[in-house]
Amino acid sequence: GESSEGWRDRSGFSLRQLSTALSYSDEKCDAGMNLSFFTTDYEMPGALLKEKYDEDPKQAAYFFDEAEMTGFSAAAHITHETTDMLKLKLTGGFKHKENGTDMESWFSWTDTDTNSLYVSPSVILTFNQESFTNILTLGGDFHSDRLRSRGFNDRARENGTWDNDVTKLSGGIF
């Protein structure tokens, strides 16, 4: 992880993360996956009036504005050569992120969550014609993304002021 105190009061930052990967390969198969986790905390110094800047540029106008973000992701792929002419391939993954802000100087507290899921299957055909090699790839990409954002008028997040929930589905073939 990394961290910083920042150049102003209340401008600290902290990031902690962990990632790992696993893979397998032989003459007919290639597979792998990776996982990643992170958490970030940061302070927000707020407004700084000219008079306060002239007195001490490091000072912030408000001392309780802060935010945190956490998340993880997982991705995997596998390619299998079933014959000299045919390969099957599958990739996919999932990502999740949570972001919370505490902006007491604005009387605003928010929570935002995002989730993304994707999968991409394909078939790869290889044809040799005289001295040329032709490769044809057929497949698809499919994605689902969801964003949920909520606002509150208290730090305990008991009194909601707004709630948004958006889902996007997309796909294509090739």
CSV table of N, CA and C in Angstrom, one decimal:
chain,number,residue,atom,x,y,z
A,1,GLY,N,0.8,-1.2,0.0
A,1,GLY,CA,0.0,0.0,0.0
A,1,GLY,C,0.9,1.3,0.0
A,2,GLU,N,0.2,2.3,-0.2
A,2,GLU,CA,0.9,3.6,-0.1
A,2,GLU,C,0.0,4.6,0.6
A,3,SER,N,0.7,5.7,1.1
A,3,SER,CA,-0.1,6.7,1.8
A,3,SER,C,0.7,8.0,1.7
A,4,SER,N,0.0,9.1,2.0
A,4,SER,CA,0.5,10.4,2.0
A,4,SER,C,-0.2,11.3,3.0
A,5,GLU,N,0.5,12.2,3.6
A,5,GLU,CA,-0.1,13.1,4.5
A,5,GLU,C,-0.7,14.3,3.7
A,6,GLY,N,-0.3,14.5,2.5
A,6,GLY,CA,-0.7,15.7,1.7
A,6,GLY,C,0.0,17.0,2.1
A,7,TRP,N,-0.2,18.0,1.3
A,7,TRP,CA,0.5,19.3,1.6
A,7,TRP,C,-0.4,20.2,2.5
A,8,ARG,N,-1.7,19.9,2.6
A,8,ARG,CA,-2.6,20.7,3.5
A,8,ARG,C,-3.1,19.8,4.6
A,9,ASP,N,-3.5,20.3,5.7
A,9,ASP,CA,-4.2,19.6,6.7
A,9,ASP,C,-5.4,18.9,6.0
A,10,ARG,N,-5.8,17.7,6.5
A,10,ARG,CA,-6.9,17.0,6.0
A,10,ARG,C,-6.8,16.7,4.5
A,11,SER,N,-5.6,16.4,4.0
A,11,SER,CA,-5.5,15.9,2.6
A,11,SER,C,-4.7,14.6,2.6
A,12,GLY,N,-4.8,13.8,3.6
A,12,GLY,CA,-4.2,12.5,3.6
A,12,GLY,C,-4.8,11.5,2.7
A,13,PHE,N,-4.1,10.5,2.3
A,13,PHE,CA,-4.5,9.5,1.4
A,13,PHE,C,-3.9,8.1,1.8
A,14,SER,N,-4.6,7.1,1.7
A,14,SER,CA,-4.1,5.7,2.0
A,14,SER,C,-4.7,4.7,1.0
A,15,LEU,N,-3.9,3.9,0.4
A,15,LEU,CA,-4.3,2.8,-0.5
A,15,LEU,C,-3.7,1.5,-0.1
A,16,ARG,N,-4.5,0.5,0.1
A,16,ARG,CA,-4.0,-0.9,0.3
A,16,ARG,C,-4.6,-1.8,-0.7
A,17,GLN,N,-3.8,-2.6,-1.3
A,17,GLN,CA,-4.3,-3.5,-2.4
A,17,GLN,C,-3.5,-4.8,-2.3
A,18,LEU,N,-4.2,-5.8,-2.9
A,18,LEU,CA,-3.7,-7.2,-3.0
A,18,LEU,C,-4.2,-7.8,-4.3
A,19,SER,N,-3.2,-8.3,-5.0
A,19,SER,CA,-3.6,-9.0,-6.3
A,19,SER,C,-2.8,-10.3,-6.4
A,20,THR,N,-3.5,-11.2,-7.1
A,20,THR,CA,-2.9,-12.5,-7.3
A,20,THR,C,-3.3,-13.1,-8.7
A,21,ALA,N,-2.5,-13.9,-9.2
A,21,ALA,CA,-2.9,-14.5,-10.5
A,21,ALA,C,-2.5,-16.0,-10.5
A,22,LEU,N,-3.2,-16.8,-11.3
A,22,LEU,CA,-2.9,-18.2,-11.4
A,22,LEU,C,-3.1,-18.6,-12.9
A,23,SER,N,-2.1,-19.4,-13.4
A,23,SER,CA,-2.3,-19.7,-14.8
A,23,SER,C,-1.8,-21.2,-15.0
A,24,TYR,N,-2.3,-21.7,-16.2
A,24,TYR,CA,-2.0,-23.1,-16.6
A,24,TYR,C,-1.9,-23.1,-18.1
A,25,SER,N,-0.9,-23.9,-18.6
A,25,SER,CA,-0.7,-23.9,-20.0
A,25,SER,C,-0.1,-25.3,-20.4
A,26,ASP,N,-0.6,-25.9,-21.4
A,26,ASP,CA,0.0,-27.0,-22.0
A,26,ASP,C,-0.2,-26.9,-23.6
A,27,GLU,N,0.1,-28.0,-24.3
A,27,GLU,CA,0.1,-27.8,-25.8
A,27,GLU,C,-1.3,-27.6,-26.3
A,28,LYS,N,-2.4,-28.0,-25.6
A,28,LYS,CA,-3.7,-27.8,-26.1
A,28,LYS,C,-4.6,-26.8,-25.3
A,29,CYS,N,-4.1,-26.4,-24.2
A,29,CYS,CA,-4.9,-25.5,-23.3
A,29,CYS,C,-4.1,-24.4,-22.7
A,30,ASP,N,-4.8,-23.2,-22.6
A,30,ASP,CA,-4.2,-22.1,-21.9
A,30,ASP,C,-5.3,-21.5,-21.0
A,31,ALA,N,-5.1,-21.4,-19.7
A,31,ALA,CA,-6.1,-20.9,-18.8
A,31,ALA,C,-5.5,-20.0,-17.7
A,32,GLY,N,-6.2,-19.1,-17.2
A,32,GLY,CA,-5.7,-18.3,-16.2
A,32,GLY,C,-6.8,-17.5,-15.5
A,33,MET,N,-6.5,-17.0,-14.3
A,33,MET,CA,-7.4,-16.1,-13.6
A,33,MET,C,-6.6,-15.2,-12.7
A,34,ASN,N,-7.2,-14.1,-12.4
A,34,ASN,CA,-6.6,-13.1,-11.5
A,34,ASN,C,-7.7,-12.5,-10.6
A,35,LEU,N,-7.2,-12.2,-9.4
A,35,LEU,CA,-8.1,-11.6,-8.4
A,35,LEU,C,-7.4,-10.3,-7.8
A,36,SER,N,-8.2,-9.3,-7.5
A,36,SER,CA,-7.6,-8.1,-7.0
A,36,SER,C,-8.6,-7.5,-6.0
A,37,PHE,N,-8.0,-7.0,-4.9
A,37,PHE,CA,-8.8,-6.3,-3.8
A,37,PHE,C,-8.1,-5.0,-3.5
A,38,PHE,N,-8.9,-4.0,-3.2
A,38,PHE,CA,-8.3,-2.7,-2.8
A,38,PHE,C,-9.2,-2.0,-1.8
A,39,THR,N,-8.6,-1.1,-1.1
A,39,THR,CA,-9.4,-0.2,-0.2
A,39,THR,C,-8.6,1.1,-0.2
A,40,THR,N,-9.3,2.2,-0.3
A,40,THR,CA,-8.7,3.6,-0.3
A,40,THR,C,-9.4,4.4,0.7
A,41,ASP,N,-8.7,5.2,1.4
A,41,ASP,CA,-9.3,6.2,2.3
A,41,ASP,C,-8.6,7.5,2.0
A,42,TYR,N,-9.4,8.6,1.9
A,42,TYR,CA,-8.8,9.9,1.7
A,42,TYR,C,-9.6,11.0,2.4
A,43,GLU,N,-8.9,12.0,2.8
A,43,GLU,CA,-9.5,13.2,3.4
A,43,GLU,C,-9.6,14.2,2.3
A,44,MET,N,-10.6,15.1,2.5
A,44,MET,CA,-10.8,16.2,1.6
A,44,MET,C,-10.7,17.5,2.3
A,45,PRO,N,-9.8,18.3,2.0
A,45,PRO,CA,-9.5,19.5,2.8
A,45,PRO,C,-10.6,20.6,2.8
A,46,GLY,N,-11.4,20.6,1.8
A,46,GLY,CA,-12.5,21.6,1.8
A,46,GLY,C,-12.0,22.9,1.2
A,47,ALA,N,-12.8,23.9,1.4
A,47,ALA,CA,-12.5,25.2,0.9
A,47,ALA,C,-11.4,25.9,1.7
A,48,LEU,N,-10.7,26.8,1.1
A,48,LEU,CA,-9.7,27.6,1.8
A,48,LEU,C,-9.8,29.0,1.4
A,49,LEU,N,-10.2,29.8,2.4
A,49,LEU,CA,-10.4,31.3,2.1
A,49,LEU,C,-9.0,31.9,1.9
A,50,LYS,N,-9.0,33.0,1.2
A,50,LYS,CA,-7.7,33.7,0.9
A,50,LYS,C,-7.1,34.2,2.2
A,51,GLU,N,-7.8,34.7,3.2
A,51,GLU,CA,-7.2,35.1,4.5
A,51,GLU,C,-6.6,33.9,5.2
A,52,LYS,N,-7.2,32.8,5.2
A,52,LYS,CA,-6.7,31.6,5.8
A,52,LYS,C,-5.4,31.1,5.1
A,53,TYR,N,-5.5,31.2,3.7
A,53,TYR,CA,-4.3,30.8,3.0
A,53,TYR,C,-3.1,31.7,3.3
A,54,ASP,N,-3.3,33.0,3.4
A,54,ASP,CA,-2.3,33.9,3.7
A,54,ASP,C,-1.7,33.6,5.1
A,55,GLU,N,-2.5,33.2,6.1
A,55,GLU,CA,-2.1,32.9,7.4
A,55,GLU,C,-1.3,31.6,7.4
A,56,ASP,N,-1.8,30.6,6.8
A,56,ASP,CA,-1.2,29.3,6.8
A,56,ASP,C,-1.8,28.4,5.7
A,57,PRO,N,-1.1,28.3,4.6
A,57,PRO,CA,-1.6,27.6,3.4
A,57,PRO,C,-2.0,26.2,3.6
A,58,LYS,N,-1.5,25.5,4.7
A,58,LYS,CA,-1.8,24.1,4.9
A,58,LYS,C,-3.2,23.9,5.6
A,59,GLN,N,-3.8,25.0,6.1
A,59,GLN,CA,-5.0,24.8,6.8
A,59,GLN,C,-6.2,24.6,5.9
A,60,ALA,N,-7.2,23.8,6.3
A,60,ALA,CA,-8.4,23.6,5.6
A,60,ALA,C,-9.5,24.3,6.3
A,61,ALA,N,-10.6,24.6,5.6
A,61,ALA,CA,-11.7,25.3,6.2
A,61,ALA,C,-12.6,24.3,7.0
A,62,TYR,N,-12.6,23.0,6.7
A,62,TYR,CA,-13.5,22.0,7.4
A,62,TYR,C,-12.7,20.8,7.6
A,63,PHE,N,-12.9,20.1,8.8
A,63,PHE,CA,-12.1,19.0,9.2
A,63,PHE,C,-12.7,17.7,9.2
A,64,PHE,N,-14.0,17.5,8.6
A,64,PHE,CA,-14.6,16.2,8.7
A,64,PHE,C,-15.0,15.7,7.3
A,65,ASP,N,-14.6,16.3,6.2
A,65,ASP,CA,-14.9,15.7,4.9
A,65,ASP,C,-13.9,14.6,4.6
A,66,GLU,N,-14.4,13.5,4.2
A,66,GLU,CA,-13.6,12.3,3.9
A,66,GLU,C,-14.4,11.3,3.0
A,67,ALA,N,-13.6,10.4,2.5
A,67,ALA,CA,-14.3,9.4,1.6
A,67,ALA,C,-13.5,8.1,1.7
A,68,GLU,N,-14.1,7.0,1.3
A,68,GLU,CA,-13.5,5.7,1.2
A,68,GLU,C,-14.0,5.0,0.1
A,69,MET,N,-13.2,4.1,-0.5
A,69,MET,CA,-13.5,3.3,-1.7
A,69,MET,C,-13.0,1.9,-1.5
A,70,THR,N,-13.8,0.9,-1.7
A,70,THR,CA,-13.3,-0.5,-1.6
A,70,THR,C,-13.8,-1.2,-2.9
A,71,GLY,N,-13.1,-2.3,-3.2
A,71,GLY,CA,-13.5,-3.0,-4.4
A,71,GLY,C,-12.7,-4.3,-4.6
A,72,PHE,N,-13.2,-5.1,-5.5
A,72,PHE,CA,-12.5,-6.3,-5.9
A,72,PHE,C,-12.9,-6.6,-7.4
A,73,SER,N,-12.0,-7.4,-8.0
A,73,SER,CA,-12.3,-7.8,-9.4
A,73,SER,C,-11.8,-9.2,-9.5
A,74,ALA,N,-12.4,-9.9,-10.4
A,74,ALA,CA,-12.0,-11.3,-10.8
A,74,ALA,C,-12.1,-11.5,-12.3
A,75,ALA,N,-11.2,-12.1,-12.9
A,75,ALA,CA,-11.2,-12.3,-14.3
A,75,ALA,C,-10.6,-13.6,-14.6
A,76,ALA,N,-11.1,-14.3,-15.7
A,76,ALA,CA,-10.6,-15.6,-16.1
A,76,ALA,C,-10.7,-15.8,-17.6
A,77,HIS,N,-9.8,-16.7,-18.1
A,77,HIS,CA,-9.9,-17.0,-19.5
A,77,HIS,C,-9.4,-18.5,-19.7
A,78,ILE,N,-10.0,-19.1,-20.7
A,78,ILE,CA,-9.5,-20.4,-21.1
A,78,ILE,C,-9.6,-20.5,-22.6
A,79,THR,N,-8.6,-21.1,-23.2
A,79,THR,CA,-8.5,-21.3,-24.6
A,79,THR,C,-8.2,-22.8,-24.8
A,80,HIS,N,-9.0,-23.5,-25.6
A,80,HIS,CA,-8.7,-25.0,-25.7
A,80,HIS,C,-8.7,-25.3,-27.2
A,81,GLU,N,-7.6,-25.9,-27.7
A,81,GLU,CA,-7.4,-26.3,-29.1
A,81,GLU,C,-7.9,-27.7,-29.2
A,82,THR,N,-9.2,-27.8,-29.7
A,82,THR,CA,-9.8,-29.1,-29.8
A,82,THR,C,-9.2,-29.9,-31.0
A,83,THR,N,-9.0,-29.3,-32.1
A,83,THR,CA,-8.3,-29.9,-33.3
A,83,THR,C,-7.4,-28.8,-33.9
A,84,ASP,N,-6.6,-29.2,-34.9
A,84,ASP,CA,-5.7,-28.3,-35.6
A,84,ASP,C,-6.5,-27.1,-36.2
A,85,MET,N,-7.8,-27.3,-36.5
A,85,MET,CA,-8.6,-26.3,-37.1
A,85,MET,C,-9.5,-25.5,-36.1
A,86,LEU,N,-9.7,-26.0,-34.9
A,86,LEU,CA,-10.7,-25.5,-34.1
A,86,LEU,C,-10.2,-25.2,-32.7
A,87,LYS,N,-10.4,-23.9,-32.2
A,87,LYS,CA,-10.1,-23.5,-30.9
A,87,LYS,C,-11.3,-22.9,-30.2
A,88,LEU,N,-11.6,-23.2,-29.0
A,88,LEU,CA,-12.7,-22.6,-28.2
A,88,LEU,C,-12.1,-21.7,-27.2
A,89,LYS,N,-12.6,-20.5,-27.0
A,89,LYS,CA,-12.1,-19.5,-26.1
A,89,LYS,C,-13.2,-18.9,-25.3
A,90,LEU,N,-13.0,-18.7,-24.0
A,90,LEU,CA,-14.0,-18.1,-23.1
A,90,LEU,C,-13.2,-17.2,-22.2
A,91,THR,N,-13.7,-15.9,-22.1
A,91,THR,CA,-13.1,-15.0,-21.1
A,91,THR,C,-14.3,-14.3,-20.4
A,92,GLY,N,-14.1,-13.9,-19.2
A,92,GLY,CA,-15.1,-13.3,-18.4
A,92,GLY,C,-14.6,-12.7,-17.1
A,93,GLY,N,-15.4,-12.0,-16.5
A,93,GLY,CA,-15.0,-11.4,-15.2
A,93,GLY,C,-16.1,-10.6,-14.5
A,94,PHE,N,-15.8,-10.2,-13.3
A,94,PHE,CA,-16.7,-9.4,-12.5
A,94,PHE,C,-15.9,-8.4,-11.7
A,95,LYS,N,-16.5,-7.2,-11.6
A,95,LYS,CA,-15.9,-6.1,-10.8
A,95,LYS,C,-16.9,-5.5,-9.9
A,96,HIS,N,-16.5,-5.2,-8.7
A,96,HIS,CA,-17.4,-4.5,-7.7
A,96,HIS,C,-16.7,-3.4,-7.0
A,97,LYS,N,-17.3,-2.2,-6.9
A,97,LYS,CA,-16.7,-1.1,-6.2
A,97,LYS,C,-17.7,-0.4,-5.4
A,98,GLU,N,-17.3,0.0,-4.1
A,98,GLU,CA,-18.2,0.8,-3.2
A,98,GLU,C,-17.4,2.0,-2.9
A,99,ASN,N,-18.2,3.2,-3.0
A,99,ASN,CA,-17.6,4.5,-2.7
A,99,ASN,C,-18.5,5.2,-1.8
A,100,GLY,N,-18.0,5.7,-0.6
A,100,GLY,CA,-18.8,6.4,0.3
A,100,GLY,C,-18.1,7.8,0.6
A,101,THR,N,-18.9,8.8,0.5
A,101,THR,CA,-18.3,10.2,0.8
A,101,THR,C,-19.1,10.8,2.0
A,102,ASP,N,-18.3,11.4,2.9
A,102,ASP,CA,-18.9,12.1,4.0
A,102,ASP,C,-18.5,13.6,3.9
A,103,MET,N,-19.4,14.4,3.4
A,103,MET,CA,-19.1,15.8,3.1
A,103,MET,C,-19.9,16.6,4.1
A,104,GLU,N,-19.5,16.7,5.3
A,104,GLU,CA,-20.2,17.4,6.4
A,104,GLU,C,-20.3,18.9,6.0
A,105,SER,N,-19.3,19.4,5.3
A,105,SER,CA,-19.3,20.8,5.0
A,105,SER,C,-20.4,21.2,4.0
A,106,TRP,N,-20.9,20.2,3.3
A,106,TRP,CA,-22.0,20.4,2.3
A,106,TRP,C,-23.3,19.7,2.8
A,107,PHE,N,-23.3,19.2,4.0
A,107,PHE,CA,-24.4,18.4,4.6
A,107,PHE,C,-24.8,17.3,3.6
A,108,SER,N,-23.8,16.6,3.1
A,108,SER,CA,-24.1,15.6,2.1
A,108,SER,C,-23.3,14.3,2.4
A,109,TRP,N,-24.0,13.2,2.4
A,109,TRP,CA,-23.3,11.9,2.6
A,109,TRP,C,-23.9,11.0,1.5
A,110,THR,N,-23.0,10.3,0.8
A,110,THR,CA,-23.4,9.5,-0.4
A,110,THR,C,-22.7,8.1,-0.3
A,111,ASP,N,-23.4,7.1,-0.9
A,111,ASP,CA,-22.9,5.8,-1.1
A,111,ASP,C,-23.2,5.4,-2.6
A,112,THR,N,-22.1,5.0,-3.3
A,112,THR,CA,-22.3,4.6,-4.7
A,112,THR,C,-21.6,3.2,-4.8
A,113,ASP,N,-22.4,2.3,-5.4
A,113,ASP,CA,-21.9,0.9,-5.7
A,113,ASP,C,-22.0,0.7,-7.2
A,114,THR,N,-21.0,0.1,-7.7
A,114,THR,CA,-21.0,-0.3,-9.1
A,114,THR,C,-20.6,-1.8,-9.2
A,115,ASN,N,-21.3,-2.5,-10.1
A,115,ASN,CA,-21.1,-3.9,-10.4
A,115,ASN,C,-21.0,-4.1,-11.9
A,116,SER,N,-20.0,-4.8,-12.4
A,116,SER,CA,-19.9,-5.1,-13.8
A,116,SER,C,-19.6,-6.6,-14.0
A,117,LEU,N,-20.3,-7.1,-15.0
A,117,LEU,CA,-20.1,-8.6,-15.3
A,117,LEU,C,-19.9,-8.6,-16.8
A,118,TYR,N,-19.0,-9.4,-17.3
A,118,TYR,CA,-18.8,-9.6,-18.7
A,118,TYR,C,-18.4,-11.0,-19.0
A,119,VAL,N,-18.8,-11.4,-20.2
A,119,VAL,CA,-18.4,-12.8,-20.7
A,119,VAL,C,-18.3,-12.6,-22.2
A,120,SER,N,-17.3,-13.3,-22.7
A,120,SER,CA,-17.0,-13.3,-24.2
A,120,SER,C,-16.6,-14.7,-24.7
A,121,PRO,N,-17.5,-15.5,-25.2
A,121,PRO,CA,-17.2,-16.8,-25.8
A,121,PRO,C,-16.8,-16.6,-27.3
A,122,SER,N,-15.9,-17.4,-27.8
A,122,SER,CA,-15.6,-17.4,-29.2
A,122,SER,C,-15.1,-18.7,-29.7
A,123,VAL,N,-15.2,-18.9,-31.0
A,123,VAL,CA,-14.8,-20.1,-31.7
A,123,VAL,C,-13.8,-19.5,-32.8
A,124,ILE,N,-12.6,-20.2,-32.8
A,124,ILE,CA,-11.6,-19.7,-33.8
A,124,ILE,C,-11.3,-20.9,-34.7
A,125,LEU,N,-11.6,-20.6,-36.0
A,125,LEU,CA,-11.4,-21.6,-37.0
A,125,LEU,C,-10.2,-21.2,-37.9
A,126,THR,N,-9.3,-22.2,-38.1
A,126,THR,CA,-8.1,-22.0,-39.0
A,126,THR,C,-8.1,-22.9,-40.2
A,127,PHE,N,-8.0,-22.2,-41.4
A,127,PHE,CA,-8.0,-23.0,-42.7
A,127,PHE,C,-6.8,-22.7,-43.4
A,128,ASN,N,-6.1,-23.7,-43.9
A,128,ASN,CA,-4.9,-23.6,-44.7
A,128,ASN,C,-5.3,-23.8,-46.1
A,129,GLN,N,-5.0,-22.8,-47.0
A,129,GLN,CA,-5.3,-22.9,-48.4
A,129,GLN,C,-4.0,-22.6,-49.1
A,130,GLU,N,-3.4,-23.6,-49.8
A,130,GLU,CA,-2.1,-23.5,-50.5
A,130,GLU,C,-1.1,-22.9,-49.5
A,131,SER,N,-0.6,-21.7,-49.8
A,131,SER,CA,0.4,-21.1,-48.9
A,131,SER,C,-0.2,-20.1,-48.0
A,132,PHE,N,-1.5,-19.9,-47.9
A,132,PHE,CA,-2.1,-19.0,-47.0
A,132,PHE,C,-2.8,-19.7,-45.8
A,133,THR,N,-2.8,-19.0,-44.7
A,133,THR,CA,-3.5,-19.4,-43.5
A,133,THR,C,-4.6,-18.4,-43.2
A,134,ASN,N,-5.8,-18.9,-43.2
A,134,ASN,CA,-7.0,-18.0,-42.9
A,134,ASN,C,-7.5,-18.4,-41.6
A,135,ILE,N,-7.7,-17.3,-40.8
A,135,ILE,CA,-8.3,-17.5,-39.4
A,135,ILE,C,-9.6,-16.8,-39.3
A,136,LEU,N,-10.6,-17.5,-38.9
A,136,LEU,CA,-12.0,-16.9,-38.8
A,136,LEU,C,-12.4,-17.0,-37.3
A,137,THR,N,-12.7,-15.9,-36.7
A,137,THR,CA,-13.1,-15.9,-35.3
A,137,THR,C,-14.6,-15.4,-35.2
A,138,LEU,N,-15.4,-16.3,-34.6
A,138,LEU,CA,-16.8,-16.0,-34.4
A,138,LEU,C,-17.1,-16.0,-32.9
A,139,GLY,N,-17.8,-15.0,-32.4
A,139,GLY,CA,-18.1,-15.0,-31.0
A,139,GLY,C,-19.0,-13.8,-30.6
A,140,GLY,N,-19.0,-13.5,-29.3
A,140,GLY,CA,-19.8,-12.5,-28.8
A,140,GLY,C,-19.2,-11.8,-27.5
A,141,ASP,N,-19.6,-10.6,-27.3
A,141,ASP,CA,-19.3,-9.9,-26.0
A,141,ASP,C,-20.6,-9.5,-25.4
A,142,PHE,N,-20.7,-9.8,-24.1
A,142,PHE,CA,-21.9,-9.5,-23.3
A,142,PHE,C,-21.5,-8.8,-22.0
A,143,HIS,N,-22.1,-7.7,-21.7
A,143,HIS,CA,-21.8,-6.9,-20.5
A,143,HIS,C,-23.0,-6.5,-19.8
A,144,SER,N,-22.9,-6.5,-18.5
A,144,SER,CA,-24.0,-6.0,-17.6
A,144,SER,C,-23.3,-5.1,-16.6
A,145,ASP,N,-23.8,-3.8,-16.5
A,145,ASP,CA,-23.2,-2.9,-15.6
A,145,ASP,C,-24.4,-2.3,-14.8
A,146,ARG,N,-24.2,-2.2,-13.4
A,146,ARG,CA,-25.2,-1.6,-12.6
A,146,ARG,C,-24.5,-0.5,-11.7
A,147,LEU,N,-25.2,0.6,-11.6
A,147,LEU,CA,-24.7,1.7,-10.7
A,147,LEU,C,-25.9,2.0,-9.8
A,148,ARG,N,-25.6,2.0,-8.5
A,148,ARG,CA,-26.6,2.4,-7.5
A,148,ARG,C,-26.0,3.5,-6.7
A,149,SER,N,-26.6,4.7,-6.6
A,149,SER,CA,-26.1,5.8,-5.9
A,149,SER,C,-27.2,6.3,-4.9
A,150,ARG,N,-26.9,6.5,-3.7
A,150,ARG,CA,-27.8,7.0,-2.7
A,150,ARG,C,-27.3,8.2,-1.9
A,151,GLY,N,-28.1,9.1,-1.6
A,151,GLY,CA,-27.7,10.3,-0.9
A,151,GLY,C,-28.5,10.4,0.5
A,152,PHE,N,-27.8,10.9,1.5
A,152,PHE,CA,-28.4,11.0,2.8
A,152,PHE,C,-28.2,12.4,3.4
A,153,ASN,N,-29.0,12.8,4.4
A,153,ASN,CA,-28.7,14.1,5.0
A,153,ASN,C,-28.2,13.9,6.4
A,154,ASP,N,-27.7,12.7,6.7
A,154,ASP,CA,-27.1,12.5,8.1
A,154,ASP,C,-25.9,11.4,7.9
A,155,ARG,N,-24.9,11.6,8.8
A,155,ARG,CA,-23.8,10.7,8.8
A,155,ARG,C,-24.2,9.2,9.0
A,156,ALA,N,-25.2,9.0,9.8
A,156,ALA,CA,-25.6,7.6,10.1
A,156,ALA,C,-26.3,7.0,8.9
A,157,ARG,N,-26.6,7.8,7.9
A,157,ARG,CA,-27.3,7.3,6.7
A,157,ARG,C,-28.7,6.7,7.0
A,158,GLU,N,-29.4,7.3,7.9
A,158,GLU,CA,-30.8,6.9,8.2
A,158,GLU,C,-31.8,7.6,7.4
A,159,ASN,N,-31.5,8.9,7.0
A,159,ASN,CA,-32.5,9.7,6.3
A,159,ASN,C,-32.1,9.9,4.8
A,160,GLY,N,-32.7,9.1,3.9
A,160,GLY,CA,-32.3,9.2,2.5
A,160,GLY,C,-32.9,10.4,1.9
A,161,THR,N,-32.2,11.0,0.9
A,161,THR,CA,-32.7,12.1,0.2
A,161,THR,C,-32.9,11.8,-1.3
A,162,TRP,N,-32.1,10.9,-1.8
A,162,TRP,CA,-32.3,10.4,-3.2
A,162,TRP,C,-31.7,9.0,-3.3
A,163,ASP,N,-32.2,8.3,-4.4
A,163,ASP,CA,-31.7,7.0,-4.7
A,163,ASP,C,-31.8,6.7,-6.2
A,164,ASN,N,-30.7,6.5,-6.8
A,164,ASN,CA,-30.6,6.2,-8.2
A,164,ASN,C,-30.2,4.8,-8.5
A,165,ASP,N,-30.8,4.1,-9.4
A,165,ASP,CA,-30.4,2.7,-9.8
A,165,ASP,C,-30.4,2.6,-11.3
A,166,VAL,N,-29.3,2.4,-11.9
A,166,VAL,CA,-29.2,2.4,-13.4
A,166,VAL,C,-28.5,1.1,-13.8
A,167,THR,N,-29.1,0.4,-14.7
A,167,THR,CA,-28.5,-0.9,-15.2
A,167,THR,C,-28.4,-0.7,-16.7
A,168,LYS,N,-27.2,-1.1,-17.2
A,168,LYS,CA,-26.9,-1.1,-18.7
A,168,LYS,C,-26.6,-2.5,-19.1
A,169,LEU,N,-27.2,-3.0,-20.1
A,169,LEU,CA,-26.9,-4.3,-20.7
A,169,LEU,C,-26.5,-4.0,-22.2
A,170,SER,N,-25.4,-4.6,-22.5
A,170,SER,CA,-24.9,-4.4,-23.9
A,170,SER,C,-24.3,-5.7,-24.4
A,171,GLY,N,-24.3,-5.9,-25.7
A,171,GLY,CA,-23.7,-7.1,-26.3
A,171,GLY,C,-23.5,-6.9,-27.8
A,172,GLY,N,-22.7,-7.8,-28.3
A,172,GLY,CA,-22.4,-7.8,-29.7
A,172,GLY,C,-21.9,-9.1,-30.2
A,173,ILE,N,-22.0,-9.3,-31.4
A,173,ILE,CA,-21.5,-10.5,-32.0
A,173,ILE,C,-20.4,-10.2,-33.0
A,174,PHE,N,-19.5,-11.1,-33.2
A,174,PHE,CA,-18.4,-10.8,-34.2
A,174,PHE,C,-18.1,-12.1,-34.9
